[in-house]
Coordinates of C-alpha atoms and ligand atoms in Angstrom, one line a residue:
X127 CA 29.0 215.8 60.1
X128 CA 31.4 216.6 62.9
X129 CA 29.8 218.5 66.2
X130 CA 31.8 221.3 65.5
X131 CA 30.3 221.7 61.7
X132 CA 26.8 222.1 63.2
X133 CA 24.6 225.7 63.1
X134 CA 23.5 226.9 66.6
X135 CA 20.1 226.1 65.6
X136 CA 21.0 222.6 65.5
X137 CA 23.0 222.4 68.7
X138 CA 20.2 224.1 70.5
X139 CA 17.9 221.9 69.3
X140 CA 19.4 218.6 69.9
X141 CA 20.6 220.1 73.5
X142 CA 17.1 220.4 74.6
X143 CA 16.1 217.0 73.2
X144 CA 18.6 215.6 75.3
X145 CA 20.5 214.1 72.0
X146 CA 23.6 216.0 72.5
X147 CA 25.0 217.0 75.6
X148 CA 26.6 220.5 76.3
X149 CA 29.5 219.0 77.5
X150 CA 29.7 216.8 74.4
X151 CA 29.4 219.8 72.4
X152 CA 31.9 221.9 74.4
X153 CA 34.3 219.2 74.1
X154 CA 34.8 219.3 70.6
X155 CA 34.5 222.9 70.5
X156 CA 37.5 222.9 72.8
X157 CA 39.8 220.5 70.9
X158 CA 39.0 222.0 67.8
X159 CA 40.3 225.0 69.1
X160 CA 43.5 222.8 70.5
X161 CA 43.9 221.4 67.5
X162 CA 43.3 224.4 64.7
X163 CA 44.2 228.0 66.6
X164 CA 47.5 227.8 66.4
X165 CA 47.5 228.6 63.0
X166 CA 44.6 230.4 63.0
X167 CA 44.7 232.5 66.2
X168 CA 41.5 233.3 66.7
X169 CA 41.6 233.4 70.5
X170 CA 43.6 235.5 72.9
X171 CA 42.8 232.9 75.5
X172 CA 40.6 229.8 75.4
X173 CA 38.8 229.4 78.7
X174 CA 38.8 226.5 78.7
X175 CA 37.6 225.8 83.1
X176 CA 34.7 228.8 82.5
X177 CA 33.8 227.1 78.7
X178 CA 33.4 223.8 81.1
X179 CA 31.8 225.2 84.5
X180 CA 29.2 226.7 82.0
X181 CA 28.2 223.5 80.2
X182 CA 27.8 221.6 83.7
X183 CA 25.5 224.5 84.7
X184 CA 23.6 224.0 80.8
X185 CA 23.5 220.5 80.9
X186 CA 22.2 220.7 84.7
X187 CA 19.4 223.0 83.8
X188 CA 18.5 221.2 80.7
X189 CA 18.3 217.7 83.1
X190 CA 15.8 219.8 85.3
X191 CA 13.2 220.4 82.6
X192 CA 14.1 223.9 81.5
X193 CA 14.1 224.5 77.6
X194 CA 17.3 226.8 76.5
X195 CA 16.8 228.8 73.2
X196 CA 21.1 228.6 72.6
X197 CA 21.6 225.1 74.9
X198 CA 25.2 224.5 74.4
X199 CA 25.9 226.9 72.0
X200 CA 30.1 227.7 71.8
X201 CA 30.2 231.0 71.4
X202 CA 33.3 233.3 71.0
X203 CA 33.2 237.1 72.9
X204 CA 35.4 240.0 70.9
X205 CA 37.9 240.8 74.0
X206 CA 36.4 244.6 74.1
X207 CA 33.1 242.6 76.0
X208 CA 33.5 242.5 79.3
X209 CA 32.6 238.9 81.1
X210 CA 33.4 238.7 84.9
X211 CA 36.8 236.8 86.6
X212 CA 38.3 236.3 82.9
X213 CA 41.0 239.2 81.4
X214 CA 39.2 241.9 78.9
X215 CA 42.0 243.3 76.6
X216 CA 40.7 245.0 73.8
X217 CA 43.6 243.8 72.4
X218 CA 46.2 246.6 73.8
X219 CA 49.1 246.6 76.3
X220 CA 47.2 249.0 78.6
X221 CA 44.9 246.7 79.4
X222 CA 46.9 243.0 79.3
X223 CA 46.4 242.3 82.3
X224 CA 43.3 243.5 83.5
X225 CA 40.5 241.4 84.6
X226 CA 36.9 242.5 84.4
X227 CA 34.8 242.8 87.6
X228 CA 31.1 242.2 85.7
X229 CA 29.7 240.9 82.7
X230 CA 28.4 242.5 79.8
X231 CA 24.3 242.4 79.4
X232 CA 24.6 241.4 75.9
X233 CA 27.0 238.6 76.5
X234 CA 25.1 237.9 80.1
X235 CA 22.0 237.3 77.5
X236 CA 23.8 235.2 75.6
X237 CA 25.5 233.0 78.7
X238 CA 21.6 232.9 80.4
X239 CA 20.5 231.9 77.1
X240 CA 22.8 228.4 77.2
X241 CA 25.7 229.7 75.4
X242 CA 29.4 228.2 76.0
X243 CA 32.3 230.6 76.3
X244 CA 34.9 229.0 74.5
X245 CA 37.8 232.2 74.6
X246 CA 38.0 235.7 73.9
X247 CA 38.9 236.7 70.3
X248 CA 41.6 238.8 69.1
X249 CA 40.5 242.0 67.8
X250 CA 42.4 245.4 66.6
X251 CA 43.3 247.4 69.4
X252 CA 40.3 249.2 71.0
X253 CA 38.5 247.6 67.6
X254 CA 40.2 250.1 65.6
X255 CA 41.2 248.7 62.2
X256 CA 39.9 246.2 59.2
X257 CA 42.2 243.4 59.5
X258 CA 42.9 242.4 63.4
X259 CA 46.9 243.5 62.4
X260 CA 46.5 246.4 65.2
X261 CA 46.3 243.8 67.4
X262 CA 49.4 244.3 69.9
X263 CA 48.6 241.1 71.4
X264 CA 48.3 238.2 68.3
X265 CA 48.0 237.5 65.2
X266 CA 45.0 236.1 63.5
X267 CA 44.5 234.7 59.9
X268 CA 41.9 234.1 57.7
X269 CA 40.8 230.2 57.6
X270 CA 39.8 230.3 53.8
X271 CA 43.2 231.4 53.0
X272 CA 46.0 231.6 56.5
X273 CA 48.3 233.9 54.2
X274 CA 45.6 236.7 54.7
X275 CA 43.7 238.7 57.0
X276 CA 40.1 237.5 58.6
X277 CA 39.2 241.3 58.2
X278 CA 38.6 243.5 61.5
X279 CA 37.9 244.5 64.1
X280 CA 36.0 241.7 65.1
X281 CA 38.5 239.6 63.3
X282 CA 39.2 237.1 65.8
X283 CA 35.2 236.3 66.5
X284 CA 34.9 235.4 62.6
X285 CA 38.2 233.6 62.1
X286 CA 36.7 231.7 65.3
X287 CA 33.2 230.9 63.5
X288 CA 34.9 230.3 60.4
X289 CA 37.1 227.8 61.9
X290 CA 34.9 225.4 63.7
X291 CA 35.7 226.6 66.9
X292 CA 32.2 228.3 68.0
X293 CA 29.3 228.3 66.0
X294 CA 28.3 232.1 67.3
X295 CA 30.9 234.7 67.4
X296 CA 30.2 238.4 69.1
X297 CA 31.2 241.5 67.6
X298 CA 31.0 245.0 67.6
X299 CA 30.7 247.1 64.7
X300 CA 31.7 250.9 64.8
X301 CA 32.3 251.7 61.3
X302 CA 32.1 248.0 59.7
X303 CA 33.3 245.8 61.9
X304 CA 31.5 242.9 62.1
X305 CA 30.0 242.9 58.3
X306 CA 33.5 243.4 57.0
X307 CA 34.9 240.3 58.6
X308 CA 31.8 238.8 58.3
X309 CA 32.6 239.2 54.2
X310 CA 35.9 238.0 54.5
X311 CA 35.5 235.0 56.4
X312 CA 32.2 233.9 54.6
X313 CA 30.1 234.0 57.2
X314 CA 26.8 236.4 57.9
X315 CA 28.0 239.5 60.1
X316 CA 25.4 241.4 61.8
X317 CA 25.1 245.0 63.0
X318 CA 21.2 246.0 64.1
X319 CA 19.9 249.0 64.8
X320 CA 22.0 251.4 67.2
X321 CA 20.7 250.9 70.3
X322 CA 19.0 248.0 69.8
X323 CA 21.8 245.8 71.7
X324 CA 22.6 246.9 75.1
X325 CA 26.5 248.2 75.0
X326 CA 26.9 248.1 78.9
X327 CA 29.8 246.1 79.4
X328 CA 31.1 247.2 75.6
X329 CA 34.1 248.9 76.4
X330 CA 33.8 251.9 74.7
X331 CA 35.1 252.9 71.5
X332 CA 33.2 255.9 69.8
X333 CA 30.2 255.2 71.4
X334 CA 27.6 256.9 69.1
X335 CA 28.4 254.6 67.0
X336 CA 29.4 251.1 68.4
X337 CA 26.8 248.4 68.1
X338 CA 27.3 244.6 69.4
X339 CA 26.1 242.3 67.1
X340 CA 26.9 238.3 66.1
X341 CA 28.9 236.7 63.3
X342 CA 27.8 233.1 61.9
X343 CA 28.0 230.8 59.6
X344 CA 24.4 230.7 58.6
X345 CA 21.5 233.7 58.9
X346 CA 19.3 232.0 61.1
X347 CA 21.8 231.7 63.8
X348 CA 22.3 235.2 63.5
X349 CA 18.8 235.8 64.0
X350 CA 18.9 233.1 67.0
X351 CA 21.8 235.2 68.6
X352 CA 19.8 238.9 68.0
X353 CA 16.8 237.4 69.5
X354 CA 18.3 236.6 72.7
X355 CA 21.3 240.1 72.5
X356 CA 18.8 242.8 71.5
X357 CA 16.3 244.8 74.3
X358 CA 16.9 247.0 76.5
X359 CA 18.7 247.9 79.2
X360 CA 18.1 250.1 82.1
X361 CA 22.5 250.1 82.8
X362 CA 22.8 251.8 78.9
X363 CA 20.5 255.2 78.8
X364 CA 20.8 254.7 74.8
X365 CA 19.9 251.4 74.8
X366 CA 16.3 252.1 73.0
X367 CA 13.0 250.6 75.6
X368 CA 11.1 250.0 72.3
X369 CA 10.5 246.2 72.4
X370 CA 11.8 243.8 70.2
X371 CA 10.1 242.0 66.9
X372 CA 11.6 238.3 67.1
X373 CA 13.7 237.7 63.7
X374 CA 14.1 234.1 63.8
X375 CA 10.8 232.6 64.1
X376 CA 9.8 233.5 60.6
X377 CA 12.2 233.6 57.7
X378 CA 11.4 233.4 54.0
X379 CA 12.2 231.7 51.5
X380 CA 11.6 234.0 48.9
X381 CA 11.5 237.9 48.4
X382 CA 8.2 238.3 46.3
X383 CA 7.1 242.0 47.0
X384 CA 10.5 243.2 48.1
X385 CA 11.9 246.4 46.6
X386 CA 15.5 246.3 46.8
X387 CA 17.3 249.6 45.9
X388 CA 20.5 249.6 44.3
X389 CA 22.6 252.4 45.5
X390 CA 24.0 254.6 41.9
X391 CA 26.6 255.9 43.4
X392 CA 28.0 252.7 45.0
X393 CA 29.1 252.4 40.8
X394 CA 30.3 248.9 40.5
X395 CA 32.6 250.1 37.7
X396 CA 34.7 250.9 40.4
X397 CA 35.4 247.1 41.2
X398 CA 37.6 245.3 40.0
X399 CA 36.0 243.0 36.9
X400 CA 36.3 239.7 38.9
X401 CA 34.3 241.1 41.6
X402 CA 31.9 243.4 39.7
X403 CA 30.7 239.7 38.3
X404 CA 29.7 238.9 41.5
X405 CA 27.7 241.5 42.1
X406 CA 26.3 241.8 39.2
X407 CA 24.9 237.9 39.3
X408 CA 23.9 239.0 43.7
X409 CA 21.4 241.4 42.0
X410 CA 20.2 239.1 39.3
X411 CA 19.6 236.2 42.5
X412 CA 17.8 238.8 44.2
X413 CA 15.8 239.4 41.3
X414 CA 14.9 236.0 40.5
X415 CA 13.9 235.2 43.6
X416 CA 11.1 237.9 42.9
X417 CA 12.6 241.3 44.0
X418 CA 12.0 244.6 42.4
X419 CA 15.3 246.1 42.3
X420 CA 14.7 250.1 41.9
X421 CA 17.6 252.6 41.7
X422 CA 18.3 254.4 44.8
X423 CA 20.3 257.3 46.0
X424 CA 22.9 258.4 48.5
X425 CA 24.0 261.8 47.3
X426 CA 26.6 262.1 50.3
X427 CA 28.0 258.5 50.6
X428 CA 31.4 259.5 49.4
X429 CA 31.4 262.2 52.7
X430 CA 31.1 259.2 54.4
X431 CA 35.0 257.8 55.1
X432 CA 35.9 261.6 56.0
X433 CA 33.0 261.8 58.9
X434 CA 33.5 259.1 60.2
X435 CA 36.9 259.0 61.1
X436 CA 36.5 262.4 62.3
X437 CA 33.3 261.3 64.6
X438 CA 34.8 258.2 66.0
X439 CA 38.4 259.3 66.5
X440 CA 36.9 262.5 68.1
X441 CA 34.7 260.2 70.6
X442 CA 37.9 257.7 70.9
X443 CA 39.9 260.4 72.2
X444 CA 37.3 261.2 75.2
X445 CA 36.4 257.6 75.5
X446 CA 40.5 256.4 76.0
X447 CA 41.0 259.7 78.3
X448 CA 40.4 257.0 81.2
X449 CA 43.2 254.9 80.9
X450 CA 45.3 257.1 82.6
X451 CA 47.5 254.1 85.1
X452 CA 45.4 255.0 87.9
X453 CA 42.3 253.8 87.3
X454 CA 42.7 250.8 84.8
X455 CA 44.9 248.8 83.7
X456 CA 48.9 249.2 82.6
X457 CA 50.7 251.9 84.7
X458 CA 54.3 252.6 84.1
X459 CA 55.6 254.5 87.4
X460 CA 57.4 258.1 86.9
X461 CA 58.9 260.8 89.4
X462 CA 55.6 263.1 89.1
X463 CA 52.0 262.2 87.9
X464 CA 52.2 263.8 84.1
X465 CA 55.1 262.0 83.4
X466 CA 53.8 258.6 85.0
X467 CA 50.5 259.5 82.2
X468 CA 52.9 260.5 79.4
X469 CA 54.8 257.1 80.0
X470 CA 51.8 254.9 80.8
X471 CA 50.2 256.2 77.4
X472 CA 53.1 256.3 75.4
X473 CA 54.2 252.5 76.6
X474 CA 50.3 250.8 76.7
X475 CA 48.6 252.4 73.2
X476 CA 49.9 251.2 70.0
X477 CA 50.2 253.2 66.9
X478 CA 46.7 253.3 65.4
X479 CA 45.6 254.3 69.2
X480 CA 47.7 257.1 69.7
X481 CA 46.6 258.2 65.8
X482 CA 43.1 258.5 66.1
X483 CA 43.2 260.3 69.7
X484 CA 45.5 263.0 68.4
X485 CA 43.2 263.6 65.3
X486 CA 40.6 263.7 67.9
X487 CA 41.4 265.9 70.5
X488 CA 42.5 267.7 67.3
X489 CA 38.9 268.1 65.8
X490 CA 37.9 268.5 68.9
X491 CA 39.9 271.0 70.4
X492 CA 38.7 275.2 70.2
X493 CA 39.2 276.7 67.0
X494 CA 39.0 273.5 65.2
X495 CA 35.8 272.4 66.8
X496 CA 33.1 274.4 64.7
X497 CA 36.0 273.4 61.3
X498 CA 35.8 269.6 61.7
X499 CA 33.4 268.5 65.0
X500 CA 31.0 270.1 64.3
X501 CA 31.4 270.1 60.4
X502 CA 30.9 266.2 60.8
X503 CA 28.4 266.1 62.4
X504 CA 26.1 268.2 60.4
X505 CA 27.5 265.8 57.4
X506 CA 26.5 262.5 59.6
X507 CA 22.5 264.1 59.8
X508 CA 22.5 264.6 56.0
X509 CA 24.1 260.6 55.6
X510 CA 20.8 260.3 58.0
X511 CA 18.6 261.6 55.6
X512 CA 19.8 260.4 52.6
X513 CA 18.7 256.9 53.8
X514 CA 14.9 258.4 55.1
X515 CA 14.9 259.2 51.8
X516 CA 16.0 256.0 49.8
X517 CA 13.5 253.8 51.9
X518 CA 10.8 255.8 50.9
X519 CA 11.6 254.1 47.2
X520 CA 12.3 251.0 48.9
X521 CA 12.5 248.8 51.6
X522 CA 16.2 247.3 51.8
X523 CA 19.5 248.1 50.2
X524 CA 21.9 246.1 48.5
X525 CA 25.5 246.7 48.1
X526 CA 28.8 245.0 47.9
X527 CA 30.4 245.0 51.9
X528 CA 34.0 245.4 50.8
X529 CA 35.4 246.6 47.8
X530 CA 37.9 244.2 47.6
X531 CA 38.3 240.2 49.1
X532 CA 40.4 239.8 51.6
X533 CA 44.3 241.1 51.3
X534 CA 47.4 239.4 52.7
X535 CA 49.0 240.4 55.9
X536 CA 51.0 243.6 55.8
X537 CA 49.8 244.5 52.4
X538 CA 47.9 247.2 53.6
X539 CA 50.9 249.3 55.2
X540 CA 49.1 253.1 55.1
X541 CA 46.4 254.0 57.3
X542 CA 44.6 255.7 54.6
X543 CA 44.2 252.7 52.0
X544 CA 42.6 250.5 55.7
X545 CA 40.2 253.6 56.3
X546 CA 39.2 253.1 52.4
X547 CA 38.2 249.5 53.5
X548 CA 35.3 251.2 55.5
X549 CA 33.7 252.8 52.3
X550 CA 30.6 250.3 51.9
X551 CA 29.7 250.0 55.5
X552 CA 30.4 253.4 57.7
X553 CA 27.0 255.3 55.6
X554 CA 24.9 252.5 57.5
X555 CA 26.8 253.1 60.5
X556 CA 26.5 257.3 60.5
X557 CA 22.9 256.5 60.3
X558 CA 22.4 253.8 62.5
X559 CA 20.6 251.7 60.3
X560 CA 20.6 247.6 60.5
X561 CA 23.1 246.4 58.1
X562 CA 24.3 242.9 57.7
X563 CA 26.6 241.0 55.1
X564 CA 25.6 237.6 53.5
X565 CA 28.4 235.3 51.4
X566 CA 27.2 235.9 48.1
X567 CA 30.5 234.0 46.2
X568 CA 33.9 233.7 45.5
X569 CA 36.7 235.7 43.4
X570 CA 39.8 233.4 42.5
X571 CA 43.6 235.2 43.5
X572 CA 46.7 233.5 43.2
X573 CA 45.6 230.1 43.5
X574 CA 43.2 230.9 46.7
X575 CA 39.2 231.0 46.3
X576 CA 38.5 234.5 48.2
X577 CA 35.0 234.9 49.6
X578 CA 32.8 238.0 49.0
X579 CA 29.8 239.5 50.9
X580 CA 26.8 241.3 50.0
X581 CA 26.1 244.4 52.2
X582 CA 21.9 244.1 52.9
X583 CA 20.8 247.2 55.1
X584 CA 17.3 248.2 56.4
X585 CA 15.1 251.1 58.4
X586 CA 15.9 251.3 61.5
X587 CA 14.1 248.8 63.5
X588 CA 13.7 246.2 60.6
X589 CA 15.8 243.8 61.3
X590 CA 13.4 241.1 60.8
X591 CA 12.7 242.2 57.1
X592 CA 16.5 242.6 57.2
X593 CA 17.1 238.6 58.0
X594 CA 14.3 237.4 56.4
X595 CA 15.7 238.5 53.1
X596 CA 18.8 237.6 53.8
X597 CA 18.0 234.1 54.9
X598 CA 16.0 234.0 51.4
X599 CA 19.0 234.9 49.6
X600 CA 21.2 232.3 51.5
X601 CA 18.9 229.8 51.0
X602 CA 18.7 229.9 47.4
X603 CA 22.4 230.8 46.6
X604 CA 24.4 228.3 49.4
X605 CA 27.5 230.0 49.0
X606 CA 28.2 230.2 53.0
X607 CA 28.1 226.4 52.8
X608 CA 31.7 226.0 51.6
X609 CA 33.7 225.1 54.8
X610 CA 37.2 226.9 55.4
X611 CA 40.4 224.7 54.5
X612 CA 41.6 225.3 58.3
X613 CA 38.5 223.6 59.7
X614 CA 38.5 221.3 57.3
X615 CA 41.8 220.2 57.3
X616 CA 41.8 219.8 61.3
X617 CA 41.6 216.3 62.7
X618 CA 40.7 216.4 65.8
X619 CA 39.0 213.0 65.6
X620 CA 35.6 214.0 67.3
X621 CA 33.1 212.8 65.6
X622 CA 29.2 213.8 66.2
X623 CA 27.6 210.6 68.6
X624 CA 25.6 207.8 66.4
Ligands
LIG289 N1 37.6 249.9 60.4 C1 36.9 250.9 61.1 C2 37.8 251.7 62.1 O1 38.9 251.4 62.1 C3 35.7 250.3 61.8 C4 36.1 249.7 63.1 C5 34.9 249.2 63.8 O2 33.8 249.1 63.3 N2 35.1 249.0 65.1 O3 37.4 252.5 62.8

């Protein structure tokens, strides 16, 4: 097995036995990104002097005695997560060139915790979208299949995972994004609780919403990465002080006593045949592997799509209000100050931007306020209660992530039909529940084997039920251990030590 094939779990563990060095393991991380990301374009930059500062400083604390629960971990940050010195995009020409003064917590967890920073990862601008094609600053493509999308927003943090070229990738997830491209790039994407990871340092899309969580390619890394993410912190006031349950300690191998609800109006009907297999043979392995599956239900998940991109556009337009050119970022000068705004807005937000803060201030403007704000809202507490109700009847839901694998570039040229992508995962989001996708198989399309994810969600605070079953379900099923033709087919030579 090459270095770069390995699970964080393994690195970390061969790190602190002094069998593998960070710098070994950064190394490889860093010419497999050399040698695959030109195709795939995962990164927006590889940092290559900060990826190798940082394994000196690992392997120096690992030589002194200390134990490091990621030692040498490569890890990819979405470029909406601050990290201090390096340039922090979100992926738009407002902000191309602006560098970020501090670190974010959850990624400063992650960096205390032994992890590499190998680059930051493309993402759709401001993480709005469900491919990574609002990206105004590169392209990324799936790994499994380079003619297609990796999914989005986080898109360049999975393509990056999927790849070989980290073994952890961080996301944030608004609406879906991290479990979507978790699903399309056949790796586990996690979204906790809301709250649960600190979003200082995030920067800020529709923040009642926008959660930080990992992608990987197995479920115990992604219960390695929450571990060390999740907690509070005193810099976000909705960062939750309750403490946090380890996940990764304990994980199951079966789901004996687990009641898994299956959503009835999540109809699988509406699939397309190939794919309705696959979920029909997801429920049967849950089943098997000693799950009661009950019927649950949902009665306003269809309201979902509409509130949310009411909520978060509404929350996008106050939240992008501060790039202005005189605080942050791009400023395109003008005779008087509105015009230097007009033209500094006009010239730095790309299409999808400039969308989603005119429906905004739109719903949020007076007269229309009480019609659509407010209107949502009152539609996000009933998607709220529909789920205090359904896990009363059982303790996690199932459901496919997407409702359809993932699509070739520019095939998706309407922003309605990529809002439609959101269908499975924005009811978890509304109500803040953990919600995570697994690789649960593969539908065949013109000549390409496409993967598909199963949507697993929880009560709020569960996210060690959450994983556990998950891991369970991995375990027994293996689908995530079919490695992507784009890190397969590199040769970069490096080979794991004898
Ligand atoms: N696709 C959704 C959107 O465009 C979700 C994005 C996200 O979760 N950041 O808003």
């Amino acid at each position: 097995m090459k270095l770069v094939d390995r699970s964080a779990f393994d690195v970390a563990r061969d790190v602190n036995a002094r069998r593998l060095s960070a710098r070994e393991v950064t190394d490889a991380a860093l010419a497999q990104a050399d040698a695959v990301d030109g195709q795939v374009g995962a990164y927006l930059r590889v940092e290559y002097d900060l990826a190798r500062a940082a394994a000196a400083r690992v392997d120096a604390r690992i030589a002194s005695g200390e134990r490091l629960a990621l030692a040498g971990v490569p890890l990819a940050v979405k470029d909406n997560m601050c990290v201090i010195g390096t340039r922090t995009t979100c992926a738009s020409r407002i902000l191309e060139h602006w560098t970020a003064p501090y670190t974010a917590t959850a990624v400063q967890r992650m960096l205390d915790a032994g992890c590499i920073p190998i680059g930051k990862a493309n993402l759709d601008e401001f993480a709005m979208g469900s491919s990574c094609e609002n990206s105004a600053l590169g392209v990324t493509r799936n790994p499994y299949d380079l003619s297609r999308v990796p999914g989005g927003s986080s898109g360049g943090s999975a393509a990056a995972v999927a790849a070989r070229e980290a073994a952890i990738g961080m996301g944030s997830d608004t609406g879906g994004s991290i479990r979507e491209p978790g699903a399309f790039c056949n790796l586990v994407g996690f979204k906790p609780t809301y709250g649960r990871v600190s979003r200082y340092g995030l920067i800020a899309f529709a923040s009642s919403l926008d959660q930080i969580g990992p992608l990987t390619r197995t479920v115990r890394d992604a219960a390695m990465a929450y571990d060390v993410m999740s907690g509070h912190d005193p810099m976000d006031s909705t960062s939750l002080p309750r403490a946090v349950e380890p996940a990764s300690r304990a994980l199951p191998t079966d789901l004996r006593g687990l009641r898994v609800g299956i959503v009835r109006e999540f109809d699988l009907q509406a699939l397309a045949p190939a794919m309705r297999t696959i979920y029909e043979r997801a429920y049967a392995e849950l089943e098997s592997l000693g799950a009661a599956l009950v019927d649950v239900s949902l009665p306003t998940v269809d309201y979902g799509v509409a509130t949310y991109y009411l909520i978060a556009p509404a929350e996008c337009s106050a939240n992008l209000a501060r790039f202005d050119g005189v605080r942050y970022g791009l400023r395109v000068d003008a005779a008087d100050v509105g015009t230097m705004y007009e033209q500094t807005r006009a010239q730095g937000f790309g299409p999808e931007v400039k969308r989603r803060v005119l429906i905004g201030t739109y719903a949020l403007s007076s007269g229309y306020y009480d019609a659509y704000y407010v209107r949502a809202q009152k539609a996000r507490t009933l998607a709220a209660k529909d789920f205090a109700v359904a896990f009363g009847a059982c303790d996690i839901i199932a459901s496919p992530a997407t409702s359809c694998p993932p699509f070739t570039l520019g095939a998706k040229s309407d922003p309605y039909s990529m809002y439609l992508m959101d269908y499975y995962t924005i009811p978890m989001s509304l109500a803040g529940v953990p919600a995570l996708s697994v690789p649960c198989g593969w539908v065949r399309e013109a000549q390409a084997d496409l993967p598909l994810g199963l949507q697993l969600a929880a009560p709020h605070f569960a996210e060690p039920l959450l994983l556990g079953a998950a891991h369970a379900y991995e375990q027994a099923t293996g689908y995530s251990a079919r490695v992507s033709p784009a890190a397969a087919g590199s040769a970069t030579g490096i080979e794991e030590p004898a």
